[in-house]
Short mmCIF file of C-alpha atoms in Angstrom, two decimals:
data_model
loop_
_atom_site.label_atom_id
_atom_site.label_comp_id
_atom_site.label_asym_id
_atom_site.label_seq_id
_atom_site.Cartn_x
_atom_site.Cartn_y
_atom_site.Cartn_z
CA MET A 103 7.82 24.30 -6.58
CA LYS A 104 6.87 21.91 -9.59
CA LEU A 105 6.34 18.31 -8.62
CA SER A 106 5.82 15.24 -10.76
CA ILE A 107 5.57 11.48 -10.16
CA LEU A 108 7.65 8.43 -11.38
CA ASP A 109 5.19 5.46 -11.44
CA LEU A 110 7.02 2.09 -11.88
CA ALA A 111 3.82 0.33 -12.00
CA PRO A 112 4.84 -1.63 -9.03
CA VAL A 113 3.05 -5.21 -8.54
CA THR A 114 2.33 -5.52 -4.79
CA PRO A 115 2.71 -8.60 -2.83
CA GLY A 116 -0.32 -10.99 -3.53
CA GLY A 117 -1.51 -8.63 -5.95
CA SER A 118 -1.89 -8.93 -9.93
CA ILE A 119 -0.18 -7.12 -12.61
CA ALA A 120 -3.99 -6.02 -13.79
CA ASP A 121 -4.36 -4.72 -10.58
CA SER A 122 -0.89 -2.74 -10.99
CA PHE A 123 -2.66 -1.09 -13.86
CA LYS A 124 -5.75 0.00 -12.29
CA SER A 125 -3.66 1.44 -9.31
CA SER A 126 -1.62 3.26 -11.97
CA VAL A 127 -4.66 4.84 -13.39
CA ARG A 128 -5.84 5.81 -10.07
CA LEU A 129 -2.56 7.43 -9.19
CA ALA A 130 -2.30 9.62 -12.44
CA GLN A 131 -5.81 10.62 -11.87
CA THR A 132 -5.02 11.59 -8.44
CA ALA A 133 -1.98 13.48 -9.47
CA GLU A 134 -4.18 15.25 -12.05
CA ARG A 135 -6.76 16.42 -9.42
CA ASN A 136 -3.91 17.62 -7.19
CA GLY A 137 -1.73 19.78 -9.20
CA TYR A 138 1.35 17.48 -10.29
CA GLU A 139 2.83 18.57 -13.36
CA ARG A 140 3.56 14.89 -15.01
CA VAL A 141 3.72 11.44 -14.29
CA TRP A 142 6.34 9.35 -16.03
CA TYR A 143 6.65 5.47 -16.31
CA ALA A 144 10.11 3.62 -16.49
CA GLU A 145 11.25 1.02 -18.68
CA HIS A 146 12.37 -2.15 -16.98
CA HIS A 147 12.18 -5.90 -18.09
CA ASN A 148 12.31 -9.15 -16.39
CA MET A 149 11.68 -7.63 -12.94
CA PRO A 150 8.46 -9.29 -11.27
CA THR A 151 7.58 -6.28 -9.17
CA ILE A 152 7.58 -3.50 -11.97
CA ALA A 153 4.79 -3.79 -14.75
CA SER A 154 5.97 -0.78 -16.83
CA SER A 155 8.16 -2.78 -19.46
CA ALA A 156 5.73 -2.02 -22.52
CA THR A 157 5.91 1.78 -21.69
CA SER A 158 4.27 3.25 -24.61
CA ILE A 159 1.28 1.13 -24.37
CA LEU A 160 1.06 1.95 -20.80
CA ILE A 161 1.30 5.71 -21.23
CA SER A 162 -1.56 5.36 -23.94
CA HIS A 163 -3.65 3.56 -21.45
CA ILE A 164 -3.01 5.86 -18.68
CA ALA A 165 -3.95 8.98 -21.12
CA HIS A 166 -7.35 7.53 -22.25
CA HIS A 167 -7.95 7.76 -18.24
CA THR A 168 -6.83 11.46 -17.80
CA GLU A 169 -7.59 14.74 -19.41
CA ARG A 170 -4.64 17.29 -18.85
CA ILE A 171 -1.70 15.91 -17.15
CA ARG A 172 1.69 15.40 -19.09
CA LEU A 173 2.61 11.59 -19.28
CA GLY A 174 5.87 10.10 -20.65
CA SER A 175 8.42 7.84 -20.21
CA GLY A 176 11.12 8.05 -17.39
CA GLY A 177 12.36 6.65 -19.49
CA ILE A 178 12.99 4.96 -22.64
CA MET A 179 16.06 2.72 -22.67
CA LEU A 180 17.08 3.79 -25.95
CA PRO A 181 19.49 0.98 -26.63
CA ASN A 182 17.21 -1.55 -26.48
CA HIS A 183 15.20 -0.04 -29.53
CA SER A 184 15.73 1.33 -32.88
CA PRO A 185 15.26 5.29 -33.08
CA LEU A 186 12.58 4.95 -35.95
CA VAL A 187 10.44 2.63 -33.75
CA ILE A 188 10.34 5.13 -30.87
CA ALA A 189 9.59 8.02 -32.98
CA GLU A 190 6.67 6.17 -34.40
CA GLN A 191 5.22 5.00 -30.93
CA PHE A 192 5.42 8.48 -29.36
CA GLY A 193 4.46 10.11 -32.67
CA THR A 194 1.39 7.90 -32.52
CA LEU A 195 0.87 8.92 -28.95
CA ALA A 196 1.40 12.84 -29.89
CA GLU A 197 -1.16 12.47 -32.74
CA ILE A 198 -3.71 10.74 -30.64
CA PHE A 199 -3.05 12.73 -27.10
CA GLY A 200 -1.64 15.97 -28.22
CA ASP A 201 0.82 18.18 -26.54
CA ARG A 202 0.70 16.03 -23.36
CA ILE A 203 3.44 13.48 -24.16
CA ASP A 204 7.12 13.60 -22.97
CA LEU A 205 10.02 11.26 -24.11
CA GLY A 206 12.52 10.67 -21.50
CA LEU A 207 15.66 8.89 -22.78
CA GLY A 208 18.09 6.46 -20.94
CA ARG A 209 21.28 4.86 -21.83
CA ALA A 210 21.26 2.00 -19.39
CA PRO A 211 19.42 -1.51 -20.55
CA GLY A 212 16.93 -1.30 -17.52
CA THR A 213 17.80 -5.03 -16.77
CA ASP A 214 20.23 -7.70 -16.63
CA MET A 215 22.61 -9.34 -19.48
CA ASN A 216 20.35 -12.36 -20.19
CA THR A 217 17.32 -10.20 -20.65
CA LEU A 218 19.45 -7.77 -22.89
CA ARG A 219 20.35 -10.81 -25.29
CA ALA A 220 16.53 -11.76 -25.12
CA LEU A 221 15.88 -8.21 -26.32
CA ARG A 222 18.01 -9.08 -29.29
CA ARG A 223 20.09 -5.88 -28.66
CA ASP A 224 23.85 -5.62 -28.99
CA PRO A 225 25.46 -4.89 -25.60
CA ALA A 226 27.55 -2.21 -27.45
CA ALA A 227 24.41 -0.32 -28.43
CA ALA A 228 24.70 1.83 -25.49
CA ASP A 229 28.00 3.35 -27.21
CA THR A 230 25.91 4.95 -29.95
CA PHE A 231 23.52 6.51 -27.61
CA PRO A 232 23.96 9.80 -28.19
CA GLN A 233 24.02 9.38 -32.33
CA ASP A 234 20.92 7.47 -31.47
CA VAL A 235 19.16 10.55 -29.89
CA LEU A 236 20.14 12.80 -32.68
CA GLU A 237 18.57 10.26 -35.15
CA LEU A 238 15.20 10.20 -32.95
CA GLN A 239 15.11 13.82 -32.65
CA GLY A 240 15.67 14.24 -36.45
CA TYR A 241 12.64 11.78 -37.05
CA LEU A 242 10.48 13.69 -34.60
CA ALA A 243 11.55 17.18 -36.00
CA GLY A 244 10.34 15.93 -39.73
CA ASN A 245 14.17 16.48 -40.67
CA SER A 246 15.18 12.67 -40.57
CA ARG A 247 19.12 11.98 -40.68
CA ILE A 248 18.32 8.79 -42.72
CA PRO A 249 17.61 9.68 -46.63
CA THR A 250 14.16 8.61 -47.89
CA VAL A 251 13.08 7.44 -44.05
CA GLN A 252 10.51 9.42 -42.20
CA ALA A 253 8.68 8.41 -38.81
CA ILE A 254 5.12 8.20 -39.99
CA PRO A 255 3.41 9.01 -37.29
CA GLY A 256 6.14 10.89 -35.70
CA ALA A 257 7.48 13.66 -38.28
CA GLY A 258 6.63 17.04 -37.28
CA THR A 259 5.37 16.12 -33.79
CA ASN A 260 8.39 17.53 -31.92
CA VAL A 261 7.73 15.44 -28.88
CA PRO A 262 10.04 16.99 -26.34
CA LEU A 263 13.01 14.97 -25.43
CA TYR A 264 14.53 14.70 -22.00
CA ILE A 265 17.94 13.10 -21.14
CA LEU A 266 18.07 10.95 -17.86
CA GLY A 267 20.74 10.03 -16.12
CA SER A 268 22.85 9.12 -13.20
CA SER A 269 26.26 9.99 -14.11
CA LEU A 270 28.50 12.79 -15.61
CA PHE A 271 27.87 11.10 -19.29
CA GLY A 272 24.16 12.03 -19.35
CA ALA A 273 24.94 15.69 -18.06
CA LYS A 274 27.40 16.32 -20.71
CA LEU A 275 25.15 15.12 -23.58
CA ALA A 276 21.91 17.10 -22.41
CA ALA A 277 24.22 20.21 -22.14
CA GLN A 278 25.51 19.54 -25.86
CA LEU A 279 22.17 18.95 -27.00
CA GLY A 280 20.12 21.58 -25.26
CA LEU A 281 17.82 19.30 -23.76
CA PRO A 282 16.26 19.10 -20.17
CA TYR A 283 18.17 16.70 -17.92
CA SER A 284 16.71 14.41 -15.16
CA PHE A 285 19.07 12.97 -12.91
CA ALA A 286 18.09 9.57 -11.01
CA SER A 287 18.89 10.74 -7.41
CA HIS A 288 16.09 8.63 -6.22
CA PHE A 289 18.21 5.51 -6.60
CA ALA A 290 21.82 6.84 -7.74
CA PRO A 291 22.41 9.67 -5.41
CA ASP A 292 26.20 9.88 -5.50
CA ALA A 293 26.75 12.28 -8.57
CA LEU A 294 23.84 14.31 -8.18
CA HIS A 295 25.40 18.02 -7.36
CA GLN A 296 28.50 17.28 -9.59
CA ALA A 297 26.15 16.23 -12.75
CA ILE A 298 23.86 19.14 -12.21
CA LYS A 299 26.60 21.51 -11.99
CA LEU A 300 28.43 20.34 -15.01
CA TYR A 301 24.93 20.37 -16.95
CA ARG A 302 24.33 24.05 -16.21
CA GLU A 303 27.97 25.16 -16.69
CA GLU A 304 28.17 23.69 -20.11
CA PHE A 305 24.37 24.06 -21.38
CA THR A 306 24.06 25.12 -24.96
CA PRO A 307 20.60 26.44 -25.90
CA SER A 308 18.90 24.54 -28.48
CA GLU A 309 15.41 25.02 -30.46
CA GLN A 310 13.59 22.95 -27.68
CA LEU A 311 15.02 25.10 -24.61
CA ALA A 312 16.89 28.46 -24.06
CA GLU A 313 17.61 27.79 -20.69
CA PRO A 314 18.90 24.69 -18.80
CA TYR A 315 16.18 22.76 -16.82
CA VAL A 316 16.92 19.99 -14.20
CA ILE A 317 14.45 17.67 -13.04
CA ALA A 318 15.86 15.64 -9.79
CA GLY A 319 14.36 12.60 -8.59
CA VAL A 320 13.59 11.80 -4.64
CA GLY A 321 11.76 9.28 -2.79
CA VAL A 322 8.52 10.67 -0.40
CA ALA A 323 6.99 8.66 2.26
CA ALA A 324 3.84 10.98 3.65
CA ALA A 325 1.50 10.11 6.21
CA GLU A 326 -0.90 11.95 8.68
CA THR A 327 1.70 11.40 11.55
CA SER A 328 5.58 11.24 11.41
CA GLU A 329 5.23 7.77 13.09
CA ARG A 330 3.21 6.33 10.59
CA ALA A 331 5.23 7.76 7.65
CA HIS A 332 8.30 6.19 9.18
CA GLU A 333 6.58 2.78 9.54
CA LEU A 334 5.60 2.92 5.93
CA PHE A 335 9.36 4.00 4.67
CA GLU A 336 10.63 0.76 7.14
CA VAL A 337 8.15 -1.57 4.83
CA ALA A 338 9.46 -0.12 1.70
CA ARG A 339 13.21 -0.52 2.84
CA ARG A 340 12.63 -4.13 3.54
CA HIS A 341 10.76 -4.55 0.60
CA ARG A 342 13.68 -2.91 -1.60
CA VAL A 343 16.30 -5.22 -0.06
CA ALA A 344 14.46 -8.23 -0.49
CA SER A 345 13.60 -7.36 -4.18
CA PHE A 346 17.11 -6.75 -4.96
CA LEU A 347 18.74 -9.47 -3.08
CA GLY A 348 15.95 -11.98 -4.04
CA ARG A 349 16.20 -11.31 -7.66
CA GLY A 350 16.25 -14.93 -9.43
CA ALA A 351 15.43 -16.82 -6.12
CA GLN A 352 12.93 -19.60 -6.39
CA LYS A 353 11.15 -18.63 -3.23
CA GLU A 354 10.26 -15.16 -1.32
CA PHE A 355 12.20 -14.45 1.86
CA THR A 356 10.49 -14.61 5.17
CA GLU A 357 10.27 -11.87 7.52
CA ALA A 358 13.14 -13.40 9.63
CA GLU A 359 15.22 -13.71 6.59
CA VAL A 360 14.80 -10.20 6.03
CA ASP A 361 15.69 -9.10 9.29
CA MET A 362 19.20 -10.94 8.59
CA LEU A 363 19.64 -9.53 5.34
CA MET A 364 19.04 -5.72 6.57
CA ASP A 365 22.13 -6.04 8.63
CA THR A 366 24.66 -7.12 5.68
CA PRO A 367 27.12 -4.97 3.38
CA GLN A 368 24.72 -5.73 0.43
CA ALA A 369 21.69 -4.21 2.20
CA ALA A 370 23.44 -0.91 3.47
CA GLN A 371 24.46 -0.26 -0.40
CA ILE A 372 21.02 -0.99 -1.62
CA LEU A 373 19.46 1.26 1.04
CA ASP A 374 21.60 4.12 0.40
CA MET A 375 20.12 4.22 -3.06
CA MET A 376 17.29 5.74 -0.98
CA ARG A 377 19.35 8.39 0.59
CA TYR A 378 17.47 11.24 -0.84
CA THR A 379 13.84 10.55 0.80
CA ALA A 380 11.43 12.93 2.35
CA VAL A 381 9.79 10.83 5.26
CA GLY A 382 7.30 12.56 7.51
CA THR A 383 3.80 14.40 7.94
CA GLY A 384 2.82 16.69 4.90
CA ALA A 385 4.65 19.72 6.49
CA GLN A 386 7.88 17.74 6.93
CA VAL A 387 7.86 16.34 3.58
CA ALA A 388 7.34 19.84 2.03
CA GLU A 389 10.27 21.36 4.05
CA TYR A 390 12.47 18.37 2.87
CA LEU A 391 11.49 18.73 -0.66
CA GLU A 392 11.72 22.71 -0.88
CA ARG A 393 15.54 22.24 0.66
CA PHE A 394 16.45 19.32 -1.41
CA ALA A 395 15.26 21.46 -4.51
CA GLN A 396 17.38 24.27 -3.62
CA THR A 397 20.58 22.31 -2.73
CA ALA A 398 20.18 20.03 -5.88
CA GLN A 399 19.50 23.22 -8.09
CA ALA A 400 16.41 21.61 -9.28
CA ASP A 401 13.78 23.41 -11.12
CA GLU A 402 11.51 20.31 -10.86
CA LEU A 403 11.29 17.16 -8.50
CA ILE A 404 9.93 13.97 -9.69
CA THR A 405 8.83 11.98 -6.45
CA VAL A 406 8.84 8.29 -6.03
CA HIS A 407 6.21 7.68 -3.53
CA TYR A 408 7.25 4.62 -1.59
CA PRO A 409 4.40 3.03 0.31
CA THR A 410 3.76 -0.44 -0.93
CA ASP A 411 0.04 -0.49 -0.50
CA ALA A 412 -1.72 1.32 -3.28
CA GLN A 413 -4.31 3.42 -1.25
CA THR A 414 -1.39 4.28 1.12
CA ARG A 415 0.76 5.59 -1.94
CA LEU A 416 -2.31 7.42 -2.85
CA ASP A 417 -2.66 9.08 0.63
CA SER A 418 1.48 10.08 0.24
CA VAL A 419 0.62 11.96 -3.01
CA ILE A 420 -2.42 14.01 -1.61
CA ILE A 421 -0.79 14.77 1.53
CA THR A 422 2.36 15.91 -0.46
CA ALA A 423 0.58 17.93 -2.80
CA GLN A 424 -1.37 19.74 -0.32
CA ALA A 425 1.39 20.42 2.03
CA ALA A 426 3.34 21.64 -1.18
CA GLY A 427 0.26 24.04 -2.23
CA LEU A 428 0.08 22.53 -5.27
CA VAL A 429 -2.87 23.93 -7.25
CA GLY A 430 -5.71 21.29 -8.21
#
């Protein structure tokens, strides 16, 4: 079973953004030592608890502190950018770090509408996502679709593309283009099985990929005991509810206020996003992940480790790797 990690570069309560980046370096180094396939970083904006907004720069920083593990975006929100700029950024990464770089692409803005306007992008840019993917692919292949325009760096690097999604749209596009498909079941579980079924049924081989390849997201909270793992998961659940419902608030919620929020319909909807989560000891987590991969028809799982404390998150990464039999 191939396991990878999605790192949102979380800013922990009381911690700094600089601390977050140090934790991300340690996480990638730990993943590399323990046999994980890749670590991806997601583009989000205007979120106080997530520090991965300048995704390509963060990937470069992590790559300088690791040696072998694949690194990439999970994903770059392409409607926020011109395809040429992304080709140049990831072409630069590929020229510096060789064949270790992945380019996962998403269609959502990764933020709210006010921030979307601040990014100077047209809200309708998502409508041209398929054309933008093809334009980006052309730049990276050295076969630009825009006369006289080349991505320098970028041309000829053939950085592998992945389509990210949480709906049938991404599944259909990935199948049509013959690209790997990564489903965001760690926060949007509803369409998981339907999307992967459609992708596999409609997949068309391409130069990049001969057979369909599915990566599915799944949460993890692993600890030495089941009781401890469930304690960590409950802290993560409360943190998720407070972060989502407190977005834009002028103060942090007290524990008593979070207690009240946890019983609301809004909280129930937020917590359902964490439906697919492996919680328990290493053996319990490994068993869950194996079963989930089979039912999701996934070739690889990208894990989101929920413990909010940096060291406890590393422990979860190590416990999971050992129990899953990854080769360090």
